[in-house]
Protein backbone atom coordinates (compact mmCIF):
# COMPACT_ATOMS: atom_id res chain seq x y z
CA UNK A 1 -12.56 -22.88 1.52
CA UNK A 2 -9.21 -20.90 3.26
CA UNK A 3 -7.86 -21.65 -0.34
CA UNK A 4 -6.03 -18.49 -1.70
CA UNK A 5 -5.68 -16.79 1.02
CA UNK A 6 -2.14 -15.49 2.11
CA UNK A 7 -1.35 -16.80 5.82
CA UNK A 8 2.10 -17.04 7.07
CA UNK A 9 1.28 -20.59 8.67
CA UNK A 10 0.51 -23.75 7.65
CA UNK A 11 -3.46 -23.88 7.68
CA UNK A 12 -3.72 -27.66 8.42
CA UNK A 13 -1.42 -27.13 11.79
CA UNK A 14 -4.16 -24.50 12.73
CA UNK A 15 -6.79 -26.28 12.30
CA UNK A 16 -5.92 -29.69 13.82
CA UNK A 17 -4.73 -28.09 16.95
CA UNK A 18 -8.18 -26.15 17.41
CA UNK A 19 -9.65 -29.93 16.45
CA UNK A 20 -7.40 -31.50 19.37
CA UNK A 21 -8.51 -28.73 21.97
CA UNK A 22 -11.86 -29.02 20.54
CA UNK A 23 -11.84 -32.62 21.33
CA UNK A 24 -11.36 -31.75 25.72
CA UNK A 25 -13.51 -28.74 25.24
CA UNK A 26 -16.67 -30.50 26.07
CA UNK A 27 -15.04 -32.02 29.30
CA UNK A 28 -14.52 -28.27 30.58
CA UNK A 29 -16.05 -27.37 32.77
CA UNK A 30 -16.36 -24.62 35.96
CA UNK A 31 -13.94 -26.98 38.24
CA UNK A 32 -12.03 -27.43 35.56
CA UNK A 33 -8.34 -25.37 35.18
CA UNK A 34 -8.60 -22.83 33.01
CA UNK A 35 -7.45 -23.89 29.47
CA UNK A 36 -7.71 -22.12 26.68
CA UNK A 37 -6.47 -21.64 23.11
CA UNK A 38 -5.81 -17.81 22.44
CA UNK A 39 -5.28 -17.35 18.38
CA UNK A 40 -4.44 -13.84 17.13
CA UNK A 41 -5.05 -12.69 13.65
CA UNK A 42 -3.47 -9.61 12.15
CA UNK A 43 -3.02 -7.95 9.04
CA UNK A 44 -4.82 -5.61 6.03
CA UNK A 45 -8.26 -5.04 6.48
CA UNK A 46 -10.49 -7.49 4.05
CA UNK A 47 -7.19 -10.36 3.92
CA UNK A 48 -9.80 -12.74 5.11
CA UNK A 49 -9.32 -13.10 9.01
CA UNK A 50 -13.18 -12.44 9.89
CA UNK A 51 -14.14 -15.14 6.79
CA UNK A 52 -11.39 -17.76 8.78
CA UNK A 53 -12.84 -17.27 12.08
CA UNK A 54 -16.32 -18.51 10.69
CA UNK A 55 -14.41 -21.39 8.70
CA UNK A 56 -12.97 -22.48 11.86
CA UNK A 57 -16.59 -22.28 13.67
CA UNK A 58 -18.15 -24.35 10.76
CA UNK A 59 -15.32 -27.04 11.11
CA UNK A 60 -15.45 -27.77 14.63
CA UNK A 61 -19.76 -27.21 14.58
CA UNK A 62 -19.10 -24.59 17.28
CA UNK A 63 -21.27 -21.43 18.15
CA UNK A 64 -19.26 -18.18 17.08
CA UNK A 65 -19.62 -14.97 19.26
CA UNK A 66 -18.69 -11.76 17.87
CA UNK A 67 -17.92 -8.64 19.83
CA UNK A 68 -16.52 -5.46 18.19
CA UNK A 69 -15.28 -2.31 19.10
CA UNK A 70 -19.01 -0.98 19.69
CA UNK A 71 -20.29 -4.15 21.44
CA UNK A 72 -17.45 -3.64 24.38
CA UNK A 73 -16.67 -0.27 24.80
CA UNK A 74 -18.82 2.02 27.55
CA UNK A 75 -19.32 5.88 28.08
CA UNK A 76 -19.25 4.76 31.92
CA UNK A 77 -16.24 3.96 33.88
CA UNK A 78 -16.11 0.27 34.89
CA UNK A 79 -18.31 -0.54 31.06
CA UNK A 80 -15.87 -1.37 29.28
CA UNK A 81 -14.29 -4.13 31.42
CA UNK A 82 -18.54 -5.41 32.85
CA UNK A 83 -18.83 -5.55 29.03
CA UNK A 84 -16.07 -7.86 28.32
CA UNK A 85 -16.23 -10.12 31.42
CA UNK A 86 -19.95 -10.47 30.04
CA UNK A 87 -18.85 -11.42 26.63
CA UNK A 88 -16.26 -14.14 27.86
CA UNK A 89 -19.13 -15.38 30.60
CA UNK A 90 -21.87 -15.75 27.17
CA UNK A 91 -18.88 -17.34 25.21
CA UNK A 92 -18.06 -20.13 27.98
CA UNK A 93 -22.13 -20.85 29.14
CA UNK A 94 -23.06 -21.92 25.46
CA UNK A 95 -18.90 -23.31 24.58
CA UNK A 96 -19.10 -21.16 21.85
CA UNK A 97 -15.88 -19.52 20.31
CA UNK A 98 -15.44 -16.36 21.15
CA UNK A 99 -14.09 -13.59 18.95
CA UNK A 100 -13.13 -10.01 19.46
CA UNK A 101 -12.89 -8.17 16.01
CA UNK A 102 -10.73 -4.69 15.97
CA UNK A 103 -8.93 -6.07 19.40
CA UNK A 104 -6.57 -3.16 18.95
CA UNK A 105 -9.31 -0.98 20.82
CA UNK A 106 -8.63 -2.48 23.83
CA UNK A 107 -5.34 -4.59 24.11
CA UNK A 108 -3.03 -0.99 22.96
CA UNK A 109 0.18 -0.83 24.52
CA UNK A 110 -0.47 -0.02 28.31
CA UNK A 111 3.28 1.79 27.77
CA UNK A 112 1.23 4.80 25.80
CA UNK A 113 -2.51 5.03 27.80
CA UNK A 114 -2.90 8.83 28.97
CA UNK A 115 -5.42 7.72 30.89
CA UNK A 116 -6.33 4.82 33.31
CA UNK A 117 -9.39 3.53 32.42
CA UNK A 118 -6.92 2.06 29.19
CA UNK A 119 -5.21 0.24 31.38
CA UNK A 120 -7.67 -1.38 33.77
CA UNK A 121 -9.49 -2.64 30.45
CA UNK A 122 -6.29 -4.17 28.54
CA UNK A 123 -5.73 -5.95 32.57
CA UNK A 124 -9.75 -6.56 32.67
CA UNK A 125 -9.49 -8.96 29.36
CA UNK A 126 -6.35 -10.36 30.25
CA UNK A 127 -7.37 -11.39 33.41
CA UNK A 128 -10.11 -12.98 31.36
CA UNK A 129 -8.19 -14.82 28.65
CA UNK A 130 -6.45 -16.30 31.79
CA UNK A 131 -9.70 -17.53 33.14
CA UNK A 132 -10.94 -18.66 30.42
CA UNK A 133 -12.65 -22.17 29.20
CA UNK A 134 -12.35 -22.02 25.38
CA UNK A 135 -11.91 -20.89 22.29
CA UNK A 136 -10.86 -17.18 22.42
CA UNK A 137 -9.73 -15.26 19.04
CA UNK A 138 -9.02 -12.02 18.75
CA UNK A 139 -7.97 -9.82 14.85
CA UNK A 140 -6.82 -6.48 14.23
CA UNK A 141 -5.67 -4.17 11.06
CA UNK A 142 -3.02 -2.95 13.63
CA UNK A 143 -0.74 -5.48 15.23
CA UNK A 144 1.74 -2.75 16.56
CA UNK A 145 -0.42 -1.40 18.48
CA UNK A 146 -0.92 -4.11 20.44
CA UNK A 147 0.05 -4.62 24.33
CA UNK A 148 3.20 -6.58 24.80
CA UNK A 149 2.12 -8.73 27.23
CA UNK A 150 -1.36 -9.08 25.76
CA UNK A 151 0.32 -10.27 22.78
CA UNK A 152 2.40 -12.88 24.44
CA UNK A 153 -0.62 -14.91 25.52
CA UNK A 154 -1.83 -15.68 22.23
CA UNK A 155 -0.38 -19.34 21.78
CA UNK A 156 -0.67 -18.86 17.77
CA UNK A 157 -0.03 -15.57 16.25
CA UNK A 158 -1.13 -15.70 11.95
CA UNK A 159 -0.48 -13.02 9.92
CA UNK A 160 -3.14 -12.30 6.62
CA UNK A 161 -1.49 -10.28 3.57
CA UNK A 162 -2.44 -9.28 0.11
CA UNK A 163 -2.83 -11.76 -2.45
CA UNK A 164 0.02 -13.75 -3.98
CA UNK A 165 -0.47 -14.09 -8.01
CA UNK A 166 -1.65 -17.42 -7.28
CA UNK A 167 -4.43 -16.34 -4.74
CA UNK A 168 -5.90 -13.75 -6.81
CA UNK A 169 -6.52 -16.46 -9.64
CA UNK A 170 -7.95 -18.56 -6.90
CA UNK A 171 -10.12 -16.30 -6.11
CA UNK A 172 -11.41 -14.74 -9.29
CA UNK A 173 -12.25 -18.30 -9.79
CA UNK A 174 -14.36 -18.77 -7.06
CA UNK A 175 -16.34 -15.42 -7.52
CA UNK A 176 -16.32 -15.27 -11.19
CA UNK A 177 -15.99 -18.61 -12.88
CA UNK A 178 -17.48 -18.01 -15.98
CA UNK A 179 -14.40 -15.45 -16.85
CA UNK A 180 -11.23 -15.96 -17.22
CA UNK A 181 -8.67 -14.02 -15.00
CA UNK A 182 -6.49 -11.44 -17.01
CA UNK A 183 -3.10 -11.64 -16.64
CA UNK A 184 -2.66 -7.84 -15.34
CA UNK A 185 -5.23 -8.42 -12.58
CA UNK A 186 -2.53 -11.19 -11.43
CA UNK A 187 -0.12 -8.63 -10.99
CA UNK A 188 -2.35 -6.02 -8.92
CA UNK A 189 -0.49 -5.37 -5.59
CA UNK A 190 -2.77 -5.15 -2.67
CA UNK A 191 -5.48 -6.76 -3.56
CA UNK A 192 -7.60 -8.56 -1.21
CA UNK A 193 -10.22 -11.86 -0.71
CA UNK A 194 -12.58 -8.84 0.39
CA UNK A 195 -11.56 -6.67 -2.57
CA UNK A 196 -13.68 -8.89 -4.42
CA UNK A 197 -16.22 -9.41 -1.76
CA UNK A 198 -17.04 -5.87 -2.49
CA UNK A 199 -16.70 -6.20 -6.35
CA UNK A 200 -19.28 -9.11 -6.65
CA UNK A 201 -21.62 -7.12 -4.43
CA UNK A 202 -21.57 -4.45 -7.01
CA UNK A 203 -21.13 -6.40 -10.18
CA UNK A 204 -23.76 -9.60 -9.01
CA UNK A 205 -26.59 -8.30 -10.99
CA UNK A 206 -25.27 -6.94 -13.88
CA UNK A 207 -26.58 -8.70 -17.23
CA UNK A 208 -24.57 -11.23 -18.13
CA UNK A 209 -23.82 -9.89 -21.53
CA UNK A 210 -22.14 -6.81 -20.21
CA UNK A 211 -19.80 -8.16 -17.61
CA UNK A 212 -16.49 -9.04 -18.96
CA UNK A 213 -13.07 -10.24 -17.13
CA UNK A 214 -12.11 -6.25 -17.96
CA UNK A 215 -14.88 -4.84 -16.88
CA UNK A 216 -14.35 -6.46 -13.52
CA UNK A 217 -10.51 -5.72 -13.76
CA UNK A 218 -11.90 -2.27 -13.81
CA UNK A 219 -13.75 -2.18 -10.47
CA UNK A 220 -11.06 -3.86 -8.59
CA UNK A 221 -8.50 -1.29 -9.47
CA UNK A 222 -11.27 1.49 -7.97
CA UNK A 223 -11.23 -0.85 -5.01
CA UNK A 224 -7.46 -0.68 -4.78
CA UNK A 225 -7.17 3.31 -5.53
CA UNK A 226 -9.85 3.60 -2.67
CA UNK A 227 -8.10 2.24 0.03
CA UNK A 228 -6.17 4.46 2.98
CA UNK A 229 -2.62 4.02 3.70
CA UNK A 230 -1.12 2.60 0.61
CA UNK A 231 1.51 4.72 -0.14
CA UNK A 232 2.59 3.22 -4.02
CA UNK A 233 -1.06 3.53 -5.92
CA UNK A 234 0.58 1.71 -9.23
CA UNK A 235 -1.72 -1.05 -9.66
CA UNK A 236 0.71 -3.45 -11.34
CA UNK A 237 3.81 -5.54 -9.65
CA UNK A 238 6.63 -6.92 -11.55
């Protein structure tokens, strides 16, 4: 379920234009004219991008290949770009979506490479995406950073944030039904869908008799204080 989560689009327009594409997808095939659908994700790490990619696998029973950062990138020159060639070659043999996680690492703005290689990698997967029979999805933490032009041929662009009030009840609800959700932990700022990913991990086999909704309030806030980058630490949001 994409329930909860914090997406500045409408979910159901997503996914029934991925089921429409889906539905030529199969007719695709190397005479065919390129046509793709390019969909980039950005926003906090843990908002729940990675977790909607597989959603969106499940609902159109497609194949999902993953590439990160360490998958693609090459100590030699000319690696880096075989590597991701490669990856959209696998993707389009087996019509599998294909999805490049922390896309930032090589689609940065061409405007600020010190050195060349950068640049013949960012023009390496665009030439790619523009070739490309498929499903082709890229996230990242850092949407600035991206290349202008690489960010131009993503036909949808969706944005993951923190949790609403609403979302984190959702949530709780799903990982911990047996409690109820405390009203403070409805007003934590930054909190994410992964936030309690990692909670549940920790908290899955504790006895039963010792974990309480505060008890779990607890560990979130730890989550929250752990995190880089955010600036106000106050837990609460008014």
């Amino acid at each position: 379920s994409l329930s909860g989560l914090n997406i500045d689009q409408n979910i159901t327009d997503i996914l029934e234009i991925a089921t429409n594409f889906n539905g030529i997808w199969d007719h695709l095939d190397g005479s065919s004219a390129a046509q793709s659908l390019n969909i980039l994700l950005y926003g906090a790490p843990g908002t729940g991008k990675t977790e909607f990619v597989r959603y969106l696998a499940r609902s159109l029973n497609r194949n999902l290949v993953i590439k990160r950062a360490s998958d693609l990138l090459g100590k030699f020159v000319g690696e880096t770009e075989a590597n991701i060639k490669a990856a959209f070659c696998e993707a389009e043999e087996s019509k599998a979506i294909l999805f490049f996680d922390e896309a930032d690492s090589f689609l940065s703005n061409r405007n600020n490479a010190e050195r060349n290689f950068e640049v013949q990698q960012v023009n390496e997967l665009l030439t790619q995406m523009e070739n490309f029979n498929g499903i082709f999805i890229a996230a990242t933490n850092f949407n600035g950073r991206l290349d202008n032009a690489s960010r131009r041929r993503f036909a949808i662009k969706v944005k993951f944030d923190y949790l609403t009030r609403e979302g984190i009840e959702m949530i709780w609800d799903s990982f911990f039904p047996k409690l109820s959700c405390p009203e403070y932990v409805k007003r934590m700022t930054a909190l994410a869908p992964g936030d309690f990913g990692a909670v549940y991990n920790q908290l899955r086999y504790m006895p039963e008799y010792r974990l309480t909704a505060d008890y779990v309030a607890n560990v979130l806030e730890r989550e929250i204080e752990a995190k880089e980058g955010i600036e106000n630490k106050r837990k609460m949001g008014f």
